[in-house]
Structure formats: C-alpha cells, structure tokens
Coordinates of C-alpha atoms in Angstrom, one line a residue:
M1 CA 76.7 -74.7 74.2
R2 CA 78.1 -73.5 70.9
R3 CA 76.3 -70.9 68.8
N4 CA 76.9 -68.2 66.3
I5 CA 77.4 -64.7 67.1
Q6 CA 73.8 -63.8 66.1
E7 CA 71.4 -64.4 69.0
R8 CA 67.8 -65.7 68.8
G9 CA 65.2 -63.4 70.2
P10 CA 62.0 -64.3 72.1
R11 CA 59.6 -66.6 70.1
P12 CA 56.8 -64.0 69.9
R13 CA 59.1 -61.4 68.5
A14 CA 60.5 -63.8 65.9
L15 CA 56.9 -64.6 64.8
V16 CA 56.2 -60.9 64.3
V17 CA 59.4 -60.5 62.3
L18 CA 58.5 -63.5 60.1
L19 CA 55.1 -62.2 59.4
L20 CA 56.7 -58.8 58.4
L21 CA 59.2 -60.5 56.2
L22 CA 56.4 -62.4 54.4
G23 CA 54.5 -59.2 53.9
F24 CA 57.5 -57.5 52.3
Q25 CA 58.1 -60.5 50.0
L26 CA 54.4 -60.6 48.9
G27 CA 54.6 -56.8 48.2
A28 CA 57.8 -57.3 46.1
L29 CA 56.0 -60.0 44.0
V30 CA 53.0 -57.6 43.4
A31 CA 55.1 -54.6 42.5
P32 CA 56.9 -55.1 39.1
A33 CA 60.6 -54.3 39.1
H34 CA 61.3 -52.6 35.8
A35 CA 65.1 -52.5 36.3
C36 CA 68.0 -54.6 37.8
G37 CA 71.4 -53.6 38.9
C38 CA 72.8 -53.8 35.3
G39 CA 70.2 -52.1 33.1
A40 CA 66.5 -51.7 32.4
M41 CA 64.4 -54.8 32.9
V42 CA 61.3 -54.4 30.7
P43 CA 58.5 -56.9 31.3
D44 CA 55.4 -57.6 29.2
P45 CA 52.4 -55.3 30.1
N46 CA 50.3 -56.4 33.0
A47 CA 53.1 -58.8 34.2
S48 CA 55.6 -58.5 37.0
I49 CA 59.2 -59.6 37.5
T50 CA 61.4 -59.2 40.6
V51 CA 65.1 -59.4 40.5
G52 CA 66.0 -60.6 43.9
R53 CA 69.7 -60.6 43.4
E54 CA 72.1 -59.6 40.6
T55 CA 75.7 -60.9 40.8
S56 CA 78.2 -59.8 38.1
V57 CA 81.9 -60.5 37.4
V58 CA 83.9 -57.8 35.7
D59 CA 87.3 -58.6 34.2
W60 CA 89.4 -55.9 32.7
D61 CA 93.0 -56.0 31.4
G62 CA 93.3 -52.3 30.5
R63 CA 92.0 -52.7 27.0
T64 CA 89.1 -55.2 27.0
E65 CA 86.3 -55.6 29.5
Q66 CA 84.2 -58.6 30.1
I67 CA 81.0 -58.7 32.2
V68 CA 79.4 -61.9 33.3
M69 CA 75.9 -61.5 34.8
R70 CA 73.7 -63.9 36.7
F71 CA 70.2 -63.0 37.9
T72 CA 67.9 -64.6 40.4
V73 CA 64.3 -63.6 39.5
T74 CA 60.7 -64.3 40.5
S75 CA 58.1 -63.6 37.8
D76 CA 54.7 -64.6 36.4
T77 CA 55.6 -63.8 32.8
P78 CA 57.2 -66.1 30.1
R79 CA 58.8 -63.0 28.5
A80 CA 60.7 -60.0 29.7
A81 CA 63.8 -58.1 28.6
W82 CA 66.6 -55.8 29.8
I83 CA 68.8 -53.4 28.0
M84 CA 72.5 -52.9 28.7
P85 CA 74.5 -50.0 27.4
V86 CA 78.2 -50.7 26.5
P87 CA 80.9 -48.3 25.4
G88 CA 81.9 -50.4 22.4
R89 CA 80.9 -53.2 20.0
A90 CA 80.0 -56.2 22.2
T91 CA 80.0 -59.9 21.7
V92 CA 77.5 -62.0 23.8
D93 CA 77.7 -65.6 24.8
L94 CA 76.6 -68.0 27.6
A95 CA 79.0 -68.4 30.5
D96 CA 79.4 -71.2 33.0
E97 CA 77.9 -71.2 36.4
A98 CA 81.0 -72.7 37.8
L99 CA 82.8 -69.3 37.5
F100 CA 80.7 -67.9 40.4
D101 CA 81.3 -71.0 42.4
E102 CA 85.1 -70.6 42.0
L103 CA 85.0 -66.9 43.0
V104 CA 82.8 -67.4 45.9
R105 CA 85.2 -70.1 47.2
I106 CA 88.2 -67.8 46.8
A107 CA 86.5 -64.8 48.6
A108 CA 84.9 -66.9 51.3
P109 CA 85.3 -65.4 54.8
E110 CA 87.5 -66.9 57.4
H111 CA 85.7 -68.6 60.2
R112 CA 87.2 -68.4 63.7
E113 CA 86.0 -69.4 67.1
R114 CA 86.2 -67.4 70.4
Q115 CA 85.1 -68.4 73.8
Y116 CA 83.2 -66.5 76.4
F117 CA 82.9 -67.1 80.1
W118 CA 79.5 -65.9 81.3
P119 CA 76.3 -67.6 80.0
R120 CA 74.2 -65.8 77.4
G121 CA 70.7 -66.0 76.2
N122 CA 70.9 -69.5 74.6
D123 CA 72.9 -71.0 77.4
W124 CA 71.7 -72.7 80.5
P125 CA 70.0 -71.3 82.8
F126 CA 68.8 -68.8 80.2
D127 CA 67.9 -71.1 77.3
D128 CA 64.4 -71.9 76.2
V129 CA 62.6 -74.7 78.1
D130 CA 61.9 -76.7 74.9
G131 CA 65.3 -75.9 73.2
A132 CA 63.2 -75.1 70.8
G133 CA 60.4 -71.9 24.4
A134 CA 59.5 -70.2 21.4
A135 CA 61.9 -69.2 18.7
P136 CA 63.2 -65.6 18.5
P137 CA 60.6 -63.2 16.8
S138 CA 61.6 -62.0 13.5
A139 CA 63.4 -58.6 13.5
A140 CA 61.2 -55.6 12.6
A141 CA 62.1 -53.3 9.8
P142 CA 65.0 -51.1 10.9
D143 CA 64.1 -47.8 12.5
A144 CA 65.7 -44.5 11.5
G145 CA 68.5 -44.1 14.0
V146 CA 68.6 -47.7 15.2
G147 CA 70.9 -50.4 13.7
V148 CA 70.8 -54.1 14.4
V149 CA 74.3 -55.3 14.6
G150 CA 73.5 -58.9 15.3
R151 CA 70.8 -61.1 16.8
E152 CA 71.2 -64.6 18.2
R153 CA 69.4 -67.1 20.4
L154 CA 71.5 -68.2 23.4
G155 CA 69.7 -70.7 25.7
D156 CA 66.7 -68.9 27.1
F157 CA 67.9 -65.6 25.8
D158 CA 67.1 -63.8 22.5
V159 CA 70.0 -61.4 22.2
A160 CA 70.0 -58.3 19.9
R161 CA 73.1 -56.0 19.6
L162 CA 71.9 -52.5 18.7
T163 CA 73.3 -49.1 17.8
A164 CA 71.2 -45.9 18.2
T165 CA 71.6 -42.3 17.4
D166 CA 68.2 -41.4 18.9
P167 CA 66.9 -42.7 22.3
N168 CA 63.2 -42.3 21.0
A169 CA 64.1 -44.5 18.1
L170 CA 65.6 -47.1 20.4
G171 CA 62.5 -47.0 22.5
D172 CA 60.3 -47.5 19.4
W173 CA 62.4 -50.4 18.4
L174 CA 61.7 -52.1 21.7
E175 CA 58.0 -51.4 21.6
E176 CA 57.8 -52.7 18.1
N177 CA 59.3 -55.9 19.3
G178 CA 56.6 -56.3 21.9
F179 CA 57.9 -54.7 25.0
E180 CA 56.6 -51.6 27.0
M181 CA 59.2 -49.1 28.1
P182 CA 59.2 -47.9 31.7
A183 CA 58.2 -44.2 31.8
G184 CA 61.2 -41.9 31.7
L185 CA 63.7 -44.6 30.4
T186 CA 64.1 -42.9 27.1
G187 CA 65.5 -39.8 28.7
D188 CA 68.0 -41.9 30.7
L189 CA 69.3 -43.3 27.5
R190 CA 70.2 -39.8 26.2
P191 CA 73.6 -39.7 27.9
Y192 CA 74.7 -43.0 26.3
V193 CA 73.4 -41.9 22.9
D194 CA 75.4 -38.6 23.1
R195 CA 78.6 -40.6 23.9
G196 CA 78.1 -43.0 21.0
W197 CA 77.7 -46.2 23.1
E198 CA 76.0 -49.3 21.8
Y199 CA 73.4 -51.5 23.4
V200 CA 72.7 -55.1 24.2
A201 CA 69.0 -55.9 24.4
V202 CA 68.2 -59.3 25.9
R203 CA 64.8 -61.0 25.7
L204 CA 64.3 -63.6 28.4
A205 CA 62.2 -66.2 26.6
P206 CA 62.1 -69.8 27.9
R207 CA 62.6 -72.5 25.2
E208 CA 59.6 -74.4 26.7
E209 CA 56.4 -72.9 25.5
G210 CA 54.3 -71.4 28.4
A211 CA 57.1 -71.7 30.9
V212 CA 57.7 -68.7 33.2
L213 CA 61.0 -67.1 34.2
T214 CA 62.0 -67.9 37.8
G215 CA 65.0 -68.9 39.8
T216 CA 68.6 -68.4 38.8
L217 CA 69.0 -67.8 35.1
D218 CA 72.1 -68.9 33.0
P219 CA 74.9 -66.4 33.2
L220 CA 75.6 -64.2 30.1
R221 CA 79.0 -62.8 29.2
L222 CA 79.5 -59.5 27.3
R223 CA 82.9 -58.6 25.9
F224 CA 83.8 -55.2 24.5
A225 CA 86.8 -52.9 24.1
S226 CA 87.1 -50.2 26.8
D227 CA 90.0 -48.0 28.1
E228 CA 88.3 -47.6 31.4
L229 CA 86.6 -50.0 33.9
V230 CA 82.9 -49.1 34.0
Y231 CA 79.8 -51.0 35.1
P232 CA 76.6 -49.4 33.7
M233 CA 74.1 -48.6 36.3
R234 CA 72.2 -45.4 35.2
L235 CA 69.1 -47.2 33.8
S236 CA 68.5 -49.0 37.1
R237 CA 67.2 -45.8 38.6
R238 CA 63.8 -46.8 36.9
A239 CA 63.4 -49.8 39.3
D240 CA 60.2 -50.0 41.3
T241 CA 61.9 -51.9 44.2
A242 CA 65.2 -51.8 46.2
Q243 CA 68.2 -53.2 44.3
S244 CA 71.1 -55.4 45.5
L245 CA 74.3 -55.7 43.7
G246 CA 77.2 -58.1 44.2
L247 CA 80.3 -57.3 42.0
F248 CA 83.4 -59.3 41.5
V249 CA 86.1 -57.1 40.0
L250 CA 89.2 -58.6 38.3
A251 CA 91.9 -56.2 37.3
G252 CA 95.6 -55.5 37.7
H253 CA 95.2 -53.8 41.1
R254 CA 92.7 -53.5 43.8
M255 CA 89.9 -51.4 42.5
E256 CA 87.4 -48.9 44.1
P257 CA 84.3 -47.1 42.8
R258 CA 84.7 -43.4 42.4
S259 CA 81.4 -42.8 44.1
A260 CA 78.4 -44.5 45.6
I261 CA 76.2 -43.2 42.7
G262 CA 73.2 -42.8 45.0
G263 CA 73.4 -46.1 46.9
S264 CA 74.8 -47.2 50.1
E265 CA 78.6 -47.0 50.5
P266 CA 80.0 -50.0 48.6
E267 CA 81.4 -52.5 51.1
V268 CA 84.5 -54.4 50.3
T269 CA 84.1 -58.0 51.3
Y270 CA 87.3 -59.4 49.9
A271 CA 90.5 -58.2 48.4
G272 CA 93.4 -60.4 47.2
R273 CA 95.7 -61.4 44.4
V274 CA 94.8 -64.5 42.3
T275 CA 98.2 -65.6 41.0
S276 CA 97.3 -68.7 38.9
P277 CA 93.7 -68.8 37.9
T278 CA 92.3 -72.1 36.7
G279 CA 89.1 -73.6 35.6
E280 CA 86.4 -71.1 34.5
L281 CA 88.2 -68.2 36.1
G282 CA 91.4 -69.1 34.2
R283 CA 89.4 -69.2 30.9
L284 CA 87.9 -65.8 31.6
T285 CA 91.3 -64.2 32.4
G286 CA 93.3 -66.1 29.8
G287 CA 95.3 -67.7 32.8
K288 CA 96.7 -64.2 33.7
E289 CA 97.2 -63.0 37.2
R290 CA 94.5 -60.7 38.6
F291 CA 93.7 -58.8 41.7
L292 CA 90.2 -59.7 42.9
T293 CA 88.1 -57.1 44.7
V294 CA 84.6 -58.0 45.8
F295 CA 81.9 -55.3 46.6
D296 CA 78.4 -55.5 48.0
Q297 CA 76.0 -52.5 47.6
E298 CA 72.4 -51.7 48.4
F299 CA 70.2 -49.3 46.5
P300 CA 67.2 -48.8 48.9
D301 CA 65.9 -46.0 46.6
P302 CA 66.9 -46.8 43.0
S303 CA 65.6 -43.4 41.9
R304 CA 68.7 -41.8 43.5
I305 CA 71.1 -43.7 41.1
N306 CA 72.8 -40.9 39.2
G307 CA 75.4 -42.5 37.0
D308 CA 77.5 -45.7 36.2
H309 CA 80.1 -47.3 38.4
E310 CA 83.5 -46.0 37.3
L311 CA 86.2 -48.0 39.0
R312 CA 89.8 -46.9 39.5
A313 CA 92.9 -48.4 41.1
A314 CA 93.1 -47.9 44.9
A315 CA 96.1 -46.3 46.4
E316 CA 97.5 -49.7 47.6
D317 CA 96.8 -53.3 46.9
T318 CA 95.9 -54.0 50.5
P319 CA 94.5 -57.5 51.0
F320 CA 91.4 -58.1 53.0
R321 CA 89.2 -61.0 54.1
R322 CA 86.1 -60.9 56.3
V323 CA 86.2 -62.9 59.5
V324 CA 83.1 -64.6 60.9
W325 CA 83.3 -65.2 64.6
H326 CA 81.6 -68.2 66.2
D327 CA 81.1 -67.7 69.9
E328 CA 81.4 -70.8 72.1
L329 CA 80.9 -71.1 75.9
L330 CA 84.0 -72.0 77.7
T331 CA 83.7 -75.5 79.1
L332 CA 85.8 -78.1 80.8
G333 CA 84.9 -81.7 80.4
G334 CA 81.4 -80.6 79.1
V335 CA 80.8 -78.4 82.2
P336 CA 80.7 -74.7 81.9
V337 CA 83.7 -73.1 83.4
W338 CA 81.7 -70.3 85.0
L339 CA 79.8 -73.0 86.9
L340 CA 83.0 -74.8 88.0
T341 CA 84.4 -71.4 89.0
L342 CA 81.4 -70.4 91.1
G343 CA 81.4 -74.0 92.7
A344 CA 85.1 -73.6 93.5
V345 CA 84.5 -70.1 95.0
A346 CA 81.5 -71.4 97.0
A347 CA 83.5 -74.4 98.3
G348 CA 86.5 -72.2 99.2
A349 CA 84.3 -69.9 101.1
S350 CA 82.6 -72.7 103.0
A351 CA 86.0 -74.2 103.8
A352 CA 87.2 -70.8 105.1
V353 CA 84.2 -70.5 107.4
V354 CA 84.7 -74.0 108.7
W355 CA 88.3 -73.4 109.3
A356 CA 87.6 -70.1 111.1
V357 CA 85.0 -71.7 113.4
R358 CA 87.4 -74.7 114.2
V359 CA 90.2 -72.3 115.0
R360 CA 87.9 -70.2 117.3
R361 CA 86.8 -73.3 119.2
H362 CA 90.3 -74.7 119.8
R363 CA 92.0 -71.4 120.7
P364 CA 93.3 -71.6 124.4
V365 CA 91.6 -69.3 126.8
R366 CA 94.3 -67.1 128.5
P367 CA 93.8 -66.5 132.2
S368 CA 92.8 -63.0 133.1
N369 CA 95.5 -61.1 135.0
P370 CA 95.0 -61.1 138.7
V371 CA 93.5 -58.1 140.3
P372 CA 95.8 -56.6 143.0
T373 CA 94.5 -56.2 146.5
P374 CA 94.8 -52.7 147.7
V375 CA 97.1 -52.2 150.7
P376 CA 95.2 -51.2 153.9

C-alpha cells in the first residue's frame, strides 16, 4: 500500500521514456564537453569527455577561500585537462572523499509520511495486474607572458600553477603541453588576465598506463587568499552539453548568489548552522563554526553563462531543510479504510432499508372513519 509521492505511469509510456533517456545519454557520450561547472575542460583532440556532475565545497572565513571539487566523468581518453582561474596565489592538494559524505549527511532532507484516503494509481483496484599512469611531462620552455609558479603530481592529477599577462600566451602554453583549446576560450580568459588573476591547470592523467578517466575522481582542494567569496564559472560557457552544479557554501552567514549568471535560478536545498564541525569538515574549517548553504543549479545552455558566481550574505540566517513526503494509503488492520468505510455505509444503508420495511409491515391499520348515513 505504501509508495513514494512519485507515481508510476503506464508501462508502454515508461518504455518510451527509457528509450529517450538512453538516446540522450548516447548523445552526451558522442558530443565532447569542453567545460565543466568550475572551468574549461580541455580533452585531447578526437577524444570525448563528459562531466556528468560537478560537486564543490567552498569554505570562506572572510580572508581565505578554499574550494574542494569532485567530478564524475565519462570519457574515452586517458588524458584531459581543465583550467581554473583564481584571484590569488593558490596551493593545491588532494582532499578526502569523506568530506562530501559528511556534508550530504548534514544537509539530508527530512522524510515524513502522510496518509491519504482514496486509492490511487498503484493501489487496489487500480494497480497493475502483475504488480509488476604515466609521469608528468616535462615543462616546456616558459612563454613570454606565462609563468609556472609550481608543478606537482597529485594522484591522477598533474597540476600546474600559472600566471599570465596575455591570454594568447596562456593558450600557447596549454597547446605546447599537448592540449587543444576550445574555440573562443582565449577571449574568455581576458577578464581574468586584466584583473591579474592566476590559474590552476590540471591534467587528468591516470597513473596506470592506458587507463581511461571514468567514474568519480579524487577530490582536489584549492586554497587562496580572497576578500570576497567567488566561484569561477565564466569559462564554463564553452561547454558543449548542459551543465549541473551542486555547491556547498561554508561561511559566517547564510549566503546567496548575486545573480543566476545565465543559468536557472539557484535552488537552496539546505541552510543551517554547523556549530561543532568534526572529521574532514572540521579539518577544512579548522574546527570553527560555519553556516552551511547548499545550492543546486542547472545550466541548460552553457553559452549563456556571463560571469562568475559572486556570493554575498543573505538578509537573515534563516534555516531551511527540504521535506520529502512519502504517501501511504490509510489502512486499519491491513484493510484500506476507504473499503471499510464504504462497507460500513453499505451495511448501514441496508439496515435502514430492512428496518423501514419491518416498520411498515408491523404498523397497525387504523380503521377508516364511518360514513354518516344521510337523514331521510
């Protein structure tokens, strides 16, 4: 009798939807995605890579920002790269997957049950009858306008931290290191170059020779000084497929984006204060109290992305938690109450009819009044 709020449609319709979904997934695998929600994903020529989901954690204490990113990818290439602009000199290291598990547990929706009276599609009598790697390559000679601050190997990542005074020189550096730039990406780098930002270029290179990148990759953490909370997104406008972003924001107050930057309206799925962070979350925040705000956002047309996510404090630190309702048919002793009610009504109606018949049969017949005889 119990079921979730989502209802199952007719079986032929479900088969059509399944075929459509498979078609969309195959199309996503064929079309390479040159970008993800954090920056520009640059695959090898003639290769494809699709970022199915990007989830990031942003921690900001007012002076220092940390971004922990985790990607779920599908690809047919052993090598790819993405580039992330940052407002200051960054350090990069591997993060622990447990951080995301802790945050998901904190922000989990509340599950509630509610009962309904009349039967629905999956209830009797309307239910179905059957119930049915290689080492990092050596750095090329420095280009004019590009400086290599540092380069290190972190797990399956070859990380280069760069400065650039010329976006064309930055593009040349990437190409000389074996990667093809998506068309137009150099122009998108211009605003960052003009503002004096630096860059983290990450080569995704499995340690096992010949292995391809697929599944959920190890999280990476970037740490840099910043007097504002910003999540770089501008380069994602070069993506070939729709983008999906999940963002956990840790700060002193509830935060909100200044604008949707060309995507759907960011949806807040959780907001609440974390008073005593422990585990990986405690290590990220230094054990300091934070207000956690969780956003989900879709970018159906990445070419409409027109800037970076700049986050500011909301007017109030209003807590919020999603509620997932599970509908359950109201029963008594395993029998639907609606059936018992109809049975009781039918029995009551039958009893009323029988009583009325009996009363009518046993009612005494009153003699009729005598008819007076007229006087002659």
